mmCIF file of C-alpha atoms in Angstrom:
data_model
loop_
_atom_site.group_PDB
_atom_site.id
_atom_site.type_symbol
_atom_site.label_atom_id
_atom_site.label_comp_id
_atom_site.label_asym_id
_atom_site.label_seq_id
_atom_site.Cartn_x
_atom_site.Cartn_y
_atom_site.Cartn_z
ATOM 1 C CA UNK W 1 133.999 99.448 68.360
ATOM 2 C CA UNK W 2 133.977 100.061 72.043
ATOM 3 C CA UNK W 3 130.832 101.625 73.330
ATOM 4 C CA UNK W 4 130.034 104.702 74.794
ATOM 5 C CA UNK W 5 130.025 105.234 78.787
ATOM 6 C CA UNK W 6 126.682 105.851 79.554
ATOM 7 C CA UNK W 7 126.701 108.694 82.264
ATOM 8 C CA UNK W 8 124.054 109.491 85.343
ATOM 9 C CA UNK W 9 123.019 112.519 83.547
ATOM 10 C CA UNK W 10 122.613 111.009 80.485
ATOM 11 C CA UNK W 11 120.383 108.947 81.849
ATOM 12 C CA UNK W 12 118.209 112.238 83.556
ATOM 13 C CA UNK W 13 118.471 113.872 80.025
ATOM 14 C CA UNK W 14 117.027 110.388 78.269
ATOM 15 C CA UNK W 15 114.607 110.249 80.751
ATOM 16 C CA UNK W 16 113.229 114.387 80.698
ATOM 17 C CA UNK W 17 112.631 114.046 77.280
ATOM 18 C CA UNK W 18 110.620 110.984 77.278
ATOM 19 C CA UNK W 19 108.587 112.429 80.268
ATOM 20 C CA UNK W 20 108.424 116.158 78.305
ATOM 21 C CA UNK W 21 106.984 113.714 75.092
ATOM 22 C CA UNK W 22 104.282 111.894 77.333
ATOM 23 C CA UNK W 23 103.448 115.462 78.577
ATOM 24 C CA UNK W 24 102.866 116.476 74.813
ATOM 25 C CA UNK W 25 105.662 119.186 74.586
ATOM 26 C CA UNK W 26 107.095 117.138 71.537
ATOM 27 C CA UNK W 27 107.093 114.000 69.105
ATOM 28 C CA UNK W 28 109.681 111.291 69.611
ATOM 29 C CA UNK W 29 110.434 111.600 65.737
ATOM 30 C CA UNK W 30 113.838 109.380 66.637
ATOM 31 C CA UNK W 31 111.991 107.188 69.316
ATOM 32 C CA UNK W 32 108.589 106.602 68.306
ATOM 33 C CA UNK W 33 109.282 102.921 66.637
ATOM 34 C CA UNK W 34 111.368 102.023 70.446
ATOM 35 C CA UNK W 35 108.158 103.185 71.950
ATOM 36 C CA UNK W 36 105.734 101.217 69.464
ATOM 37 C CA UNK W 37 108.411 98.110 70.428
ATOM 38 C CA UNK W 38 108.147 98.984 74.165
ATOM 39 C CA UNK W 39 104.964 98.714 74.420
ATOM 40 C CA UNK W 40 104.115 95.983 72.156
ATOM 41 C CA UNK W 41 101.760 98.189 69.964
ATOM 42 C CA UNK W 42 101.815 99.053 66.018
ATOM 43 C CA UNK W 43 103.615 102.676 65.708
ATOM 44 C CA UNK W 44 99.919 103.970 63.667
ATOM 45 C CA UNK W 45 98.154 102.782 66.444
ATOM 46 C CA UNK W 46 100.503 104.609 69.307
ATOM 47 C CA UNK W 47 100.808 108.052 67.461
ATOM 48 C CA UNK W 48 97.385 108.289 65.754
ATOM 49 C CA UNK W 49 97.377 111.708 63.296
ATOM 50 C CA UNK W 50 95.523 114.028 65.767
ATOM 51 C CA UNK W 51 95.984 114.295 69.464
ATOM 52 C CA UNK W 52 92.940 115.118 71.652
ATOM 53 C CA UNK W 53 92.985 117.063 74.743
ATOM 54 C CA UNK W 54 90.813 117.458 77.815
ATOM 55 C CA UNK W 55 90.248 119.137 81.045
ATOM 56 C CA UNK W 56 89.529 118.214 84.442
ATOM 57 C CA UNK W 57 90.337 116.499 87.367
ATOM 58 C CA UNK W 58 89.452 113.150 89.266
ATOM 59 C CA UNK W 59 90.398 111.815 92.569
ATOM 60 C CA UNK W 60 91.843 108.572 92.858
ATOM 61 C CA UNK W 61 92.780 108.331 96.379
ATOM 62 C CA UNK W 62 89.775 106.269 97.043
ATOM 63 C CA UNK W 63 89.730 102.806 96.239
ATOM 64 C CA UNK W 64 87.099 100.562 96.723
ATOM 65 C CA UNK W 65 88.102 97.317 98.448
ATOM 66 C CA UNK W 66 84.847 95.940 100.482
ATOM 67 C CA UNK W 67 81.525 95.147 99.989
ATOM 68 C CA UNK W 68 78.108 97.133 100.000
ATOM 69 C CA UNK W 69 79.390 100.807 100.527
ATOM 70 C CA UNK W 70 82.704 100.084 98.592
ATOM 71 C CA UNK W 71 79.816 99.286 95.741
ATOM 72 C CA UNK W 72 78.405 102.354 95.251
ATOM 73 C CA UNK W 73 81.302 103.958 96.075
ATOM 74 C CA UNK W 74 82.725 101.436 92.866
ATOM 75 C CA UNK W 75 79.585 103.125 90.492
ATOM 76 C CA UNK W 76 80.621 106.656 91.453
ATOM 77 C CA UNK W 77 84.240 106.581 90.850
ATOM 78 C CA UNK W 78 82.733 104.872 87.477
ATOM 79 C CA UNK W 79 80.442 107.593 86.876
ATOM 80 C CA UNK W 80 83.029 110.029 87.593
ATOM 81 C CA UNK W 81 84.814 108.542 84.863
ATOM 82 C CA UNK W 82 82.590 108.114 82.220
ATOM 83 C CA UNK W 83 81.630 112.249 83.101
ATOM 84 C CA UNK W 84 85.040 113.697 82.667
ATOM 85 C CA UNK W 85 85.918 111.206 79.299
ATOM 86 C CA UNK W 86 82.463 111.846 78.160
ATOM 87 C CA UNK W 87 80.104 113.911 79.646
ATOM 88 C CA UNK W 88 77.432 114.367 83.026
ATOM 89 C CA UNK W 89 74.766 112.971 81.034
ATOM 90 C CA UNK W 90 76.016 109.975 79.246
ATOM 91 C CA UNK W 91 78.298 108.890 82.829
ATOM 92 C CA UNK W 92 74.987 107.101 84.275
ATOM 93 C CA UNK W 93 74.325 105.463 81.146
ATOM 94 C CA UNK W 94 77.973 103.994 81.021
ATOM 95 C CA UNK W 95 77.947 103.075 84.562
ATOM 96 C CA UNK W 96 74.444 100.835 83.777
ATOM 97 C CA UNK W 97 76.061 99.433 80.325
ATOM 98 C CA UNK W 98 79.076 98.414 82.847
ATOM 99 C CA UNK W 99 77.519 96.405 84.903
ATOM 100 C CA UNK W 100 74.730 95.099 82.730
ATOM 101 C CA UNK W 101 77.705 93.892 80.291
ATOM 102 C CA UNK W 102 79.365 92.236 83.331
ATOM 103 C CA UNK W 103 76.159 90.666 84.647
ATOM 104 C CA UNK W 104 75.602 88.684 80.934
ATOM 105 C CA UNK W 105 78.731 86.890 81.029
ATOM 106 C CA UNK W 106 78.776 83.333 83.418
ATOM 107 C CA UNK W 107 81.244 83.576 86.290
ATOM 108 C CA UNK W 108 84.322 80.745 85.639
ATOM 109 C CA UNK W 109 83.766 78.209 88.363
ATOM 110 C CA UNK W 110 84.950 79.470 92.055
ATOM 111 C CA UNK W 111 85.516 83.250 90.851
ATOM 112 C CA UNK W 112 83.563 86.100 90.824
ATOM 113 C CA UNK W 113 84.725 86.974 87.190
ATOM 114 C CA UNK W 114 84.173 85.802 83.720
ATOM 115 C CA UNK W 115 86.734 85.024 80.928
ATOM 116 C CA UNK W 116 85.312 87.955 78.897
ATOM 117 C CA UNK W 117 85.872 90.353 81.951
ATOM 118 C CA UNK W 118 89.598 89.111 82.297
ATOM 119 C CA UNK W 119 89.903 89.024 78.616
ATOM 120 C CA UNK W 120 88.389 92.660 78.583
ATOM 121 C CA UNK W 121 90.344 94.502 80.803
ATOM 122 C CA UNK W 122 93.589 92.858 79.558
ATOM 123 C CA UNK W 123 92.658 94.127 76.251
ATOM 124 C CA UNK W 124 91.968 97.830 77.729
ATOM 125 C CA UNK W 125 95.767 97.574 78.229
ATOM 126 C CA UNK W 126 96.251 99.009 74.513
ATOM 127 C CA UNK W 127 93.585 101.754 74.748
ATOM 128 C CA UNK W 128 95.124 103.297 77.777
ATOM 129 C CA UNK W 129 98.198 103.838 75.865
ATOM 130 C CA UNK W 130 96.762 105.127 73.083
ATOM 131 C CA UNK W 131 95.261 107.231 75.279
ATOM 132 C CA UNK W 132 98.292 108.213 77.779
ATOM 133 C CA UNK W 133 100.588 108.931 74.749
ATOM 134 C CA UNK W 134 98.388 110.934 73.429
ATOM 135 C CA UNK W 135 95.730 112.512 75.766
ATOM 136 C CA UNK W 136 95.967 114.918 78.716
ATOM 137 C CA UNK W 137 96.602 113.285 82.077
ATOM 138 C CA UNK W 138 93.404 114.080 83.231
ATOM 139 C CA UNK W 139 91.339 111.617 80.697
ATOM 140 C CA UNK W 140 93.948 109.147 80.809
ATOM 141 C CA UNK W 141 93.425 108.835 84.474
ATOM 142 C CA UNK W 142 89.653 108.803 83.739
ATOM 143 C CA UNK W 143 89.840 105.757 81.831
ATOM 144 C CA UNK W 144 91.941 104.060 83.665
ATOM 145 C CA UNK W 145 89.997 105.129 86.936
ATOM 146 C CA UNK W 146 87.041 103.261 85.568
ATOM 147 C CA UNK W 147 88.243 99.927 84.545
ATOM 148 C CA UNK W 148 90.137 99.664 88.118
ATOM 149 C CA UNK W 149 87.019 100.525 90.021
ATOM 150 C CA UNK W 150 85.667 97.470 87.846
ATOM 151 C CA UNK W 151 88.780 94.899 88.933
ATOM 152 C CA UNK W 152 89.274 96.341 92.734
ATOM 153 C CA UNK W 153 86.476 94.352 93.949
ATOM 154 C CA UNK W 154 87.338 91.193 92.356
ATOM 155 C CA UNK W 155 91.378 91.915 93.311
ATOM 156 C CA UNK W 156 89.789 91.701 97.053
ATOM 157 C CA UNK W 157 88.265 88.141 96.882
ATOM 158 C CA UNK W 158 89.915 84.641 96.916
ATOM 159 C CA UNK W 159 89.967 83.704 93.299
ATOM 160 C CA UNK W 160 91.114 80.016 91.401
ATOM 161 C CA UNK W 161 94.839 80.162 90.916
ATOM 162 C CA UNK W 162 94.840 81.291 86.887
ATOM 163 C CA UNK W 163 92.094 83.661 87.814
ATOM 164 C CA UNK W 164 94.270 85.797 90.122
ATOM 165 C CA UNK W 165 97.256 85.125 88.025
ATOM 166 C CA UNK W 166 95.389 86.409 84.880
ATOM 167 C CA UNK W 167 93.711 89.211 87.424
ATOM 168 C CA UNK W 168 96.988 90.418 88.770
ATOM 169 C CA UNK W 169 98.469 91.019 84.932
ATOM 170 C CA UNK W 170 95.912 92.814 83.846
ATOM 171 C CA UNK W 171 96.140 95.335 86.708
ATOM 172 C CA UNK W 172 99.302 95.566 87.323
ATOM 173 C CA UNK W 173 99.721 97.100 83.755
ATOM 174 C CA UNK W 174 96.906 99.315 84.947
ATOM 175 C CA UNK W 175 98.792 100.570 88.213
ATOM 176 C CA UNK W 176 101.652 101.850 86.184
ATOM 177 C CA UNK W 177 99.609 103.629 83.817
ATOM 178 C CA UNK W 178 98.230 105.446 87.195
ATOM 179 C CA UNK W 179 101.610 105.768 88.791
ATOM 180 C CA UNK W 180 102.660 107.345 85.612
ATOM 181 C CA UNK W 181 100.412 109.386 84.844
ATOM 182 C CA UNK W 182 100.383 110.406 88.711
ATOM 183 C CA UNK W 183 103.883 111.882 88.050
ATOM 184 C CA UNK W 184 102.676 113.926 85.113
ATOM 185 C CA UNK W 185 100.234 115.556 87.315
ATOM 186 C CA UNK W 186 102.413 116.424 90.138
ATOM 187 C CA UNK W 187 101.516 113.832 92.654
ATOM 188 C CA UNK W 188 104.590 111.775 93.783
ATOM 189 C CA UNK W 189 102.466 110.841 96.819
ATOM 190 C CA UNK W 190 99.978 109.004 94.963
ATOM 191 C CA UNK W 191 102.232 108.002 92.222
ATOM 192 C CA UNK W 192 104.267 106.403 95.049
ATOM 193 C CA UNK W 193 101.176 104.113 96.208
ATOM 194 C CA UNK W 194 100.613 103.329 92.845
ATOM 195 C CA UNK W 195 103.907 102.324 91.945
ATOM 196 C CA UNK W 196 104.030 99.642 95.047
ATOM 197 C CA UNK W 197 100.904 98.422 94.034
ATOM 198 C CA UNK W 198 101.829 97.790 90.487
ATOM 199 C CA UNK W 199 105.156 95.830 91.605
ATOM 200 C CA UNK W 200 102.859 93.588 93.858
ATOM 201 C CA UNK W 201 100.481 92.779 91.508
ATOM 202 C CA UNK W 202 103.085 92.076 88.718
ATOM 203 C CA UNK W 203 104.934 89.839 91.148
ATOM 204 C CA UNK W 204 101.398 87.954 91.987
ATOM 205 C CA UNK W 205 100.947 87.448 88.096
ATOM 206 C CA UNK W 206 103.734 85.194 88.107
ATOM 207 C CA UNK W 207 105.216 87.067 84.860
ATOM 208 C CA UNK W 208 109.073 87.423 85.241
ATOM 209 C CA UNK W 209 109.372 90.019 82.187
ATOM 210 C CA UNK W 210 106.145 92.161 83.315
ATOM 211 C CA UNK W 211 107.896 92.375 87.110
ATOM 212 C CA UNK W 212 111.172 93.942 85.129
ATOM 213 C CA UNK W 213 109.105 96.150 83.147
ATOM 214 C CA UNK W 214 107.377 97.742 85.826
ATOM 215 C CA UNK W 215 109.972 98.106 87.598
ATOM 216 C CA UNK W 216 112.593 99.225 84.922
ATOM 217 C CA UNK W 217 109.943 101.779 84.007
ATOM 218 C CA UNK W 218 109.557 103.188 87.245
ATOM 219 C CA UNK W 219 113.107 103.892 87.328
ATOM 220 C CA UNK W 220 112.903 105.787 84.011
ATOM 221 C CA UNK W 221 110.002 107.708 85.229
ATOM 222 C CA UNK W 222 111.475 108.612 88.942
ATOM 223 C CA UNK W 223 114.916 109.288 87.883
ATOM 224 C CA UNK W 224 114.610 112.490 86.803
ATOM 225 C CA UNK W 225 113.258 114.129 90.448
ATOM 226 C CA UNK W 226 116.505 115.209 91.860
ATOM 227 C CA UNK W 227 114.895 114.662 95.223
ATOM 228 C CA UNK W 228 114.953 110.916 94.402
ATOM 229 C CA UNK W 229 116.478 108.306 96.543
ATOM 230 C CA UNK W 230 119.205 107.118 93.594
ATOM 231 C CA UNK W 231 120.119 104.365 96.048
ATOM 232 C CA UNK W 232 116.763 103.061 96.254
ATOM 233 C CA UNK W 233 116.163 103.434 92.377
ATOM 234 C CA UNK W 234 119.582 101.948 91.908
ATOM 235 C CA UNK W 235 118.033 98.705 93.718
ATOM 236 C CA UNK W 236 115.167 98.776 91.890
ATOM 237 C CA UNK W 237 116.837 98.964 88.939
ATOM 238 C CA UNK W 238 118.941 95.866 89.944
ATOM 239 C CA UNK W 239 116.185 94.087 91.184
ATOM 240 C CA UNK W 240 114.591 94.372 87.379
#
């Protein structure tokens, strides 16, 4: 049987309605087990029963990078976090669990991390989304917001060669979640720093297949802006 010519405007159409289901207009009754496939996830786990819903907003534009100031600036985007996902009073109290939690596991020799932190935040992959295929933007980005003011510091520093390579995957799956989720906000500007950042980071990981994926799913996510660059996504789309 020969197969069907996939047009450009199929493609916008494919993409719409994927965007308009991780906006929560509508299940993906026909593409929920692709999904659960995609991203490596059982299909009860990635469309749970009941779908929550929050308000609220949270600036990411800041990320810490240095030392002293970038640290408290580190416990307030963390705090900021934990308020919006789960209230003003509990954020402090998440903020102190944080970095007790982080300060009872030995650093691996030469890095200022511990297996369980990598082993953590790699794991945090599958809660975000959970939570950004089934949550409002706003407390996707709140999660998200507090496990990368955790890693930033550590993405900073010199670490042992399978330290940043196991560093750089875990984040890089982070980045996208942001860069997505950016888009369902409305901000192409931030989703735009976000997206760069994930491609670097999946590139420094060293993981051939997670550099396609981000890239192949920024193409599905920026395609359907008709103020896109299609020659730029069209490279991008080559170079996954």
């Amino acid at each position: 049987m020969r197969a069907a010519r996939v047009e450009h405007g199929d493609v916008r159409n494919l993409s719409r309605q994927i965007l308009d289901w991780e906006k929560g207009k509508h299940f993906p009754c026909d593409w929920a087990d692709a999904y659960a496939t995609a991203y490596d996830l059982p299909r009860t786990e990635l469309f749970p029963a009941s779908r929550s819903t929050s308000a609220g907003t949270l600036d990411l534009s800041t990320i810490p990078d240095n030392r002293d100031e970038d640290d408290v600036k580190r416990r307030r985007l963390i705090q900021d976090a934990g308020a919006l996902a789960a209230g003003a009073a509990v954020a402090p109290m998440l903020a102190t669990l944080t970095d007790a939690w982080q300060a009872s596991h030995p650093r691996l020799p030469g890095a200022s991390v511990s297996r369980a932190m990598l082993d953590d935040w790699a794991n945090a992959y599958a809660t975000h989304v959970r939570s950004y295929v089934n949550d409002a933007p706003e407390r996707v980005l709140a999660g998200l917001t507090r496990d990368w003011a955790e890693m930033a510091p550590h993405l900073a520093q010199t670490q042992p060669k399978d330290v940043e390579r196991d560093l750089a995957h875990a984040a890089a799956k982070h980045a996208y979640l942001v860069a997505g989720t950016a888009l369902q906000i409305g901000d192409a500007r931030l989703a735009t720093r976000w997206w760069a950042t994930a491609r670097g980071l999946a590139d420094r990981s060293g993981d051939n297949l997670l550099s396609a994926y981000t890239r192949s799913w920024e193409v599905t996510n920026r395609v359907t802006d008709p103020r896109e660059d299609l020659g730029e996504l069209l490279a991008l789309a080559r170079d996954a």
